CSV table of C-alpha atoms and ligand atoms in Angstrom, one decimal:
chain,number,residue,atom,x,y,z
A,1493,MET,CA,0.0,0.0,0.0
A,1494,ASP,CA,1.3,3.5,-0.7
A,1495,HIS,CA,1.6,6.0,2.1
A,1496,ARG,CA,-1.6,7.8,1.3
A,1497,ASP,CA,-3.7,4.6,1.6
A,1498,LEU,CA,-2.0,3.7,4.8
A,1499,VAL,CA,-2.9,7.1,6.3
A,1500,ARG,CA,-6.5,6.8,5.0
A,1501,VAL,CA,-7.0,3.4,6.7
A,1502,SER,CA,-5.2,4.5,9.8
A,1503,LYS,CA,-7.6,7.5,10.2
A,1504,LYS,CA,-10.6,5.2,9.7
A,1505,MET,CA,-9.2,2.8,12.3
A,1506,SER,CA,-8.8,5.7,14.7
A,1507,LEU,CA,-12.4,6.7,14.2
A,1508,ALA,CA,-13.6,3.1,14.7
A,1509,LEU,CA,-11.4,2.2,17.7
A,1510,ARG,CA,-11.2,5.6,19.6
A,1511,HIS,CA,-14.2,7.6,18.9
A,1512,ARG,CA,-17.2,6.1,17.0
A,1513,PRO,CA,-17.1,2.2,17.1
A,1514,ASP,CA,-21.0,2.4,17.0
A,1515,ARG,CA,-20.8,3.8,13.5
A,1516,PHE,CA,-19.1,0.6,12.4
A,1517,GLY,CA,-21.2,-1.8,14.5
A,1518,LEU,CA,-18.2,-2.5,16.8
A,1519,THR,CA,-18.4,-3.0,20.6
A,1520,PRO,CA,-14.9,-2.7,22.1
A,1521,ASP,CA,-14.4,-4.5,25.4
A,1522,PRO,CA,-13.7,-2.4,28.6
A,1523,ALA,CA,-10.1,-2.2,27.7
A,1524,GLY,CA,-10.8,-1.0,24.2
A,1525,TRP,CA,-10.0,-4.3,22.3
A,1526,VAL,CA,-12.0,-5.6,19.4
A,1527,PRO,CA,-11.5,-8.9,17.6
A,1528,VAL,CA,-9.4,-8.3,14.5
A,1529,THR,CA,-11.9,-10.3,12.4
A,1530,ASP,CA,-14.7,-7.9,13.5
A,1531,LEU,CA,-12.6,-4.9,12.4
A,1532,LEU,CA,-11.9,-6.5,9.0
A,1533,ALA,CA,-15.6,-7.0,8.4
A,1534,ALA,CA,-16.6,-3.6,9.7
A,1535,LEU,CA,-14.0,-1.7,7.6
A,1536,ARG,CA,-14.0,-4.1,4.7
A,1537,ILE,CA,-10.3,-4.5,4.7
A,1538,SER,CA,-7.9,-7.5,4.8
A,1539,ARG,CA,-5.7,-8.7,7.6
A,1540,THR,CA,-2.7,-7.9,5.5
A,1541,VAL,CA,-3.8,-4.2,5.4
A,1542,VAL,CA,-4.4,-4.1,9.1
A,1543,ASP,CA,-1.0,-5.6,9.8
A,1544,GLU,CA,0.6,-3.1,7.5
A,1545,VAL,CA,-1.1,-0.2,9.2
A,1546,VAL,CA,-0.2,-1.5,12.7
A,1547,ALA,CA,3.4,-2.1,11.7
A,1548,GLY,CA,3.9,0.9,9.5
A,1549,ASN,CA,2.1,3.6,11.5
A,1550,ASP,CA,4.3,6.6,12.2
A,1551,LYS,CA,3.2,6.8,15.8
A,1552,GLN,CA,2.5,3.1,16.5
A,1553,ARG,CA,-1.1,4.1,17.2
A,1554,PHE,CA,-2.5,0.6,17.3
A,1555,ALA,CA,-1.6,-2.7,19.0
A,1556,VAL,CA,-2.5,-6.2,18.0
A,1557,GLU,CA,-2.2,-9.1,20.4
A,1558,ARG,CA,-3.5,-12.6,21.0
A,1559,GLY,CA,-6.1,-12.7,23.8
A,1560,ALA,CA,-6.3,-15.4,26.5
A,1561,ASP,CA,-9.0,-17.0,24.3
A,1562,GLY,CA,-6.6,-17.4,21.4
A,1563,VAL,CA,-8.4,-14.7,19.4
A,1564,ASP,CA,-6.3,-11.9,17.9
A,1565,ARG,CA,-7.5,-8.5,19.0
A,1566,VAL,CA,-6.7,-4.9,18.2
A,1567,ARG,CA,-7.0,-1.5,20.0
A,1568,ALA,CA,-5.7,2.0,19.8
A,1569,SER,CA,-2.9,2.6,22.3
A,1570,GLN,CA,-4.2,6.0,23.3
A,1571,GLY,CA,-6.3,9.0,22.2
A,1572,HIS,CA,-9.8,7.6,22.9
A,1573,SER,CA,-12.9,9.6,23.5
A,1574,ILE,CA,-15.1,6.5,24.3
A,1575,PRO,CA,-14.7,5.3,27.8
A,1576,VAL,CA,-11.9,2.7,28.1
A,1577,ASP,CA,-9.6,1.5,30.8
A,1578,LEU,CA,-6.3,0.9,29.1
A,1579,GLY,CA,-5.0,-0.8,32.3
A,1580,LEU,CA,-1.9,1.3,32.4
A,1581,ALA,CA,0.0,1.4,35.6
A,1582,PRO,CA,1.0,4.7,37.1
A,1583,THR,CA,4.7,5.3,36.1
A,1584,PRO,CA,7.2,7.8,37.4
A,1585,PRO,CA,7.7,10.4,34.7
A,1586,PRO,CA,10.9,12.0,33.5
A,1587,ASP,CA,11.6,15.3,35.2
A,1588,ARG,CA,10.3,17.3,32.3
A,1589,LEU,CA,7.6,16.7,29.8
A,1590,TYR,CA,6.4,19.0,27.0
A,1591,HIS,CA,3.1,20.0,25.5
A,1592,GLY,CA,2.9,21.4,22.0
A,1593,THR,CA,-0.1,23.5,21.1
A,1594,SER,CA,-1.3,26.6,19.3
A,1595,ALA,CA,0.2,29.9,20.6
A,1596,ALA,CA,-3.3,31.3,20.5
A,1597,VAL,CA,-4.5,29.1,23.4
A,1598,VAL,CA,-1.5,29.6,25.7
A,1599,PRO,CA,-3.1,32.5,27.7
A,1600,SER,CA,-6.1,30.3,28.5
A,1601,ILE,CA,-3.8,27.3,29.4
A,1602,MET,CA,-1.7,29.5,31.7
A,1603,ALA,CA,-4.9,30.6,33.4
A,1604,GLU,CA,-6.7,27.2,33.7
A,1605,GLY,CA,-3.9,24.7,33.3
A,1606,LEU,CA,-4.0,21.9,30.7
A,1607,ARG,CA,-7.4,20.2,30.5
A,1608,ARG,CA,-8.1,16.9,28.8
A,1609,GLY,CA,-11.0,18.2,26.7
A,1610,GLY,CA,-12.8,15.4,24.8
A,1611,ARG,CA,-10.1,12.8,25.4
A,1612,HIS,CA,-9.4,10.7,28.5
A,1613,HIS,CA,-6.1,12.4,29.5
A,1614,VAL,CA,-3.9,15.4,28.8
A,1615,HIS,CA,-1.3,14.2,26.3
A,1616,LEU,CA,2.3,15.1,27.0
A,1617,SER,CA,5.4,14.5,24.9
A,1618,PRO,CA,8.8,13.2,26.1
A,1619,ASP,CA,10.8,15.6,23.9
A,1620,VAL,CA,10.5,19.0,22.2
A,1621,GLU,CA,10.5,17.6,18.7
A,1622,THR,CA,7.5,15.4,19.4
A,1623,ALA,CA,5.6,18.3,21.1
A,1624,ARG,CA,6.3,20.5,18.1
A,1625,ARG,CA,4.8,17.9,15.8
A,1626,VAL,CA,1.7,17.6,18.0
A,1627,GLY,CA,1.3,21.4,18.2
A,1628,ALA,CA,1.8,21.8,14.4
A,1629,ARG,CA,-1.4,19.8,13.8
A,1630,ARG,CA,-3.4,22.9,14.9
A,1631,GLY,CA,-1.9,25.3,12.2
A,1632,GLY,CA,-0.7,28.8,13.1
A,1633,GLN,CA,2.1,29.5,15.4
A,1634,VAL,CA,3.2,26.6,17.6
A,1635,ALA,CA,4.0,27.0,21.3
A,1636,ILE,CA,5.8,24.5,23.5
A,1637,LEU,CA,5.0,24.4,27.2
A,1638,ILE,CA,7.3,22.8,29.7
A,1639,VAL,CA,5.7,20.6,32.3
A,1640,ASP,CA,7.5,20.3,35.7
A,1641,ALA,CA,6.6,16.6,35.9
A,1642,ALA,CA,9.1,16.0,38.8
A,1643,ALA,CA,7.2,18.5,41.0
A,1644,MET,CA,3.8,17.1,39.9
A,1645,ALA,CA,4.9,13.6,40.8
A,1646,ARG,CA,6.3,14.8,44.1
A,1647,ASP,CA,2.9,16.4,44.8
A,1648,GLY,CA,1.1,13.1,44.2
A,1649,HIS,CA,-0.1,13.5,40.6
A,1650,LEU,CA,-0.1,10.3,38.6
A,1651,PHE,CA,1.4,9.8,35.2
A,1652,TYR,CA,0.9,6.9,32.7
A,1653,ARG,CA,2.8,6.0,29.6
A,1654,SER,CA,0.9,4.6,26.7
A,1655,ALA,CA,2.3,1.6,24.7
A,1656,ASN,CA,3.4,4.1,22.0
A,1657,GLY,CA,5.3,6.4,24.4
A,1658,VAL,CA,2.7,9.2,24.9
A,1659,TRP,CA,2.7,10.5,28.5
A,1660,LEU,CA,-0.8,10.9,30.0
A,1661,ALA,CA,-2.0,12.8,33.0
A,1662,ASP,CA,-5.5,13.7,34.3
A,1663,ALA,CA,-4.7,17.4,34.2
A,1664,VAL,CA,-1.7,19.8,34.5
A,1665,PRO,CA,-2.4,22.7,36.9
A,1666,ALA,CA,-0.9,26.0,35.6
A,1667,ALA,CA,1.6,26.2,38.5
A,1668,TYR,CA,3.6,23.3,36.9
A,1669,LEU,CA,3.7,25.0,33.4
A,1670,THR,CA,6.3,27.3,31.9
A,1671,ALA,CA,5.4,29.0,28.6
B,846,LIG,C1,-5.7,22.4,24.3
B,846,LIG,C2,-2.5,13.2,18.5
B,846,LIG,C3,-7.4,26.1,26.0
B,846,LIG,C4,-4.5,21.6,24.1
B,846,LIG,C5,-1.2,13.9,19.1
B,846,LIG,C6,-4.8,20.9,22.7
B,846,LIG,C7,-1.4,13.7,20.6
B,846,LIG,C8,-6.5,24.0,26.0
B,846,LIG,C9,-6.3,20.8,22.7
B,846,LIG,C10,-2.9,13.5,20.8
B,846,LIG,C11,-6.6,24.0,27.5
B,846,LIG,C12,-6.8,19.4,22.8
B,846,LIG,C13,-3.5,14.5,21.6
B,846,LIG,C14,-7.1,25.1,28.1
B,846,LIG,C15,-5.7,22.1,26.8
B,846,LIG,N1,-7.4,26.2,27.3
B,846,LIG,N2,-6.9,25.0,25.3
B,846,LIG,N3,-7.2,25.2,29.4
B,846,LIG,N4,-6.1,22.8,27.9
B,846,LIG,N5,-6.0,22.8,25.7
B,846,LIG,O1,-6.2,16.8,20.1
B,846,LIG,O2,-2.6,17.1,23.0
B,846,LIG,O3,-2.5,11.6,15.9
B,846,LIG,O4,-7.3,16.5,22.4
B,846,LIG,O5,-3.3,22.3,24.1
B,846,LIG,O6,0.0,13.4,18.6
B,846,LIG,O7,-3.3,18.3,20.8
B,846,LIG,O8,-4.5,11.4,17.3
B,846,LIG,O9,-4.9,17.0,22.3
B,846,LIG,O10,-4.3,21.8,21.7
B,846,LIG,O11,-0.7,12.6,21.1
B,846,LIG,O12,-2.6,9.7,17.5
B,846,LIG,O13,-6.8,21.6,23.8
B,846,LIG,O14,-3.4,13.5,19.5
B,846,LIG,O15,-2.3,11.9,18.4
B,846,LIG,O16,-6.5,18.8,21.6
B,846,LIG,O17,-3.2,15.8,21.0
B,846,LIG,P1,-6.3,17.2,21.6
B,846,LIG,P2,-3.4,17.2,21.8
B,846,LIG,P3,-3.0,11.1,17.2
């Protein structure tokens, strides 16, 4: 498959596995997994295509594994708006994390802190380059905020790391942010 087709299928899989499984007649289990065969039928794609998207995805957005029942299953590693419990264990974060966003919303973030909006968690990046890529999705001028994760952890805030390396937190109060 060429790159454009990979991206197209990846976006459809994101919609089906993170946001609107109902639109595809899918019912993820509480941890967000659906049987791979169900996804194939719902999206009318082949197993080869799914494997190619899972392996070739720039951000490793999806994970495939064999369940205890011997059935292969697939889920998104993060980014859901449907309720899921990914079963991630709280993990000590690096001292600093980063959040890339649009410069236009920085005043609001510095007043209210980072909020998770429609997703389950606030998404934080382990390095500036990744944060810049995340922020650039918004168009306009990108701003990178520095999160004092060491201080947050000391103060009892929990962090999680998704299977694809995105750091997640419930919220980031403004006191831990530097613009
Ligand atoms: C902003 C992509 C005003 C926040 C990426 C962000 C990521 C506030 C937007 C993943 C705010 C939410 C998530 C406040 C937060 N006032 N704006 N108080 N608090 N915001 O898309 O972090 O490609 O839900 O800065 O790579 O941009 O989907 O979050 O701009 O990992 O795999 O509200 O999405 O991954 O936007 O991106 P999003 P995000 P995928």
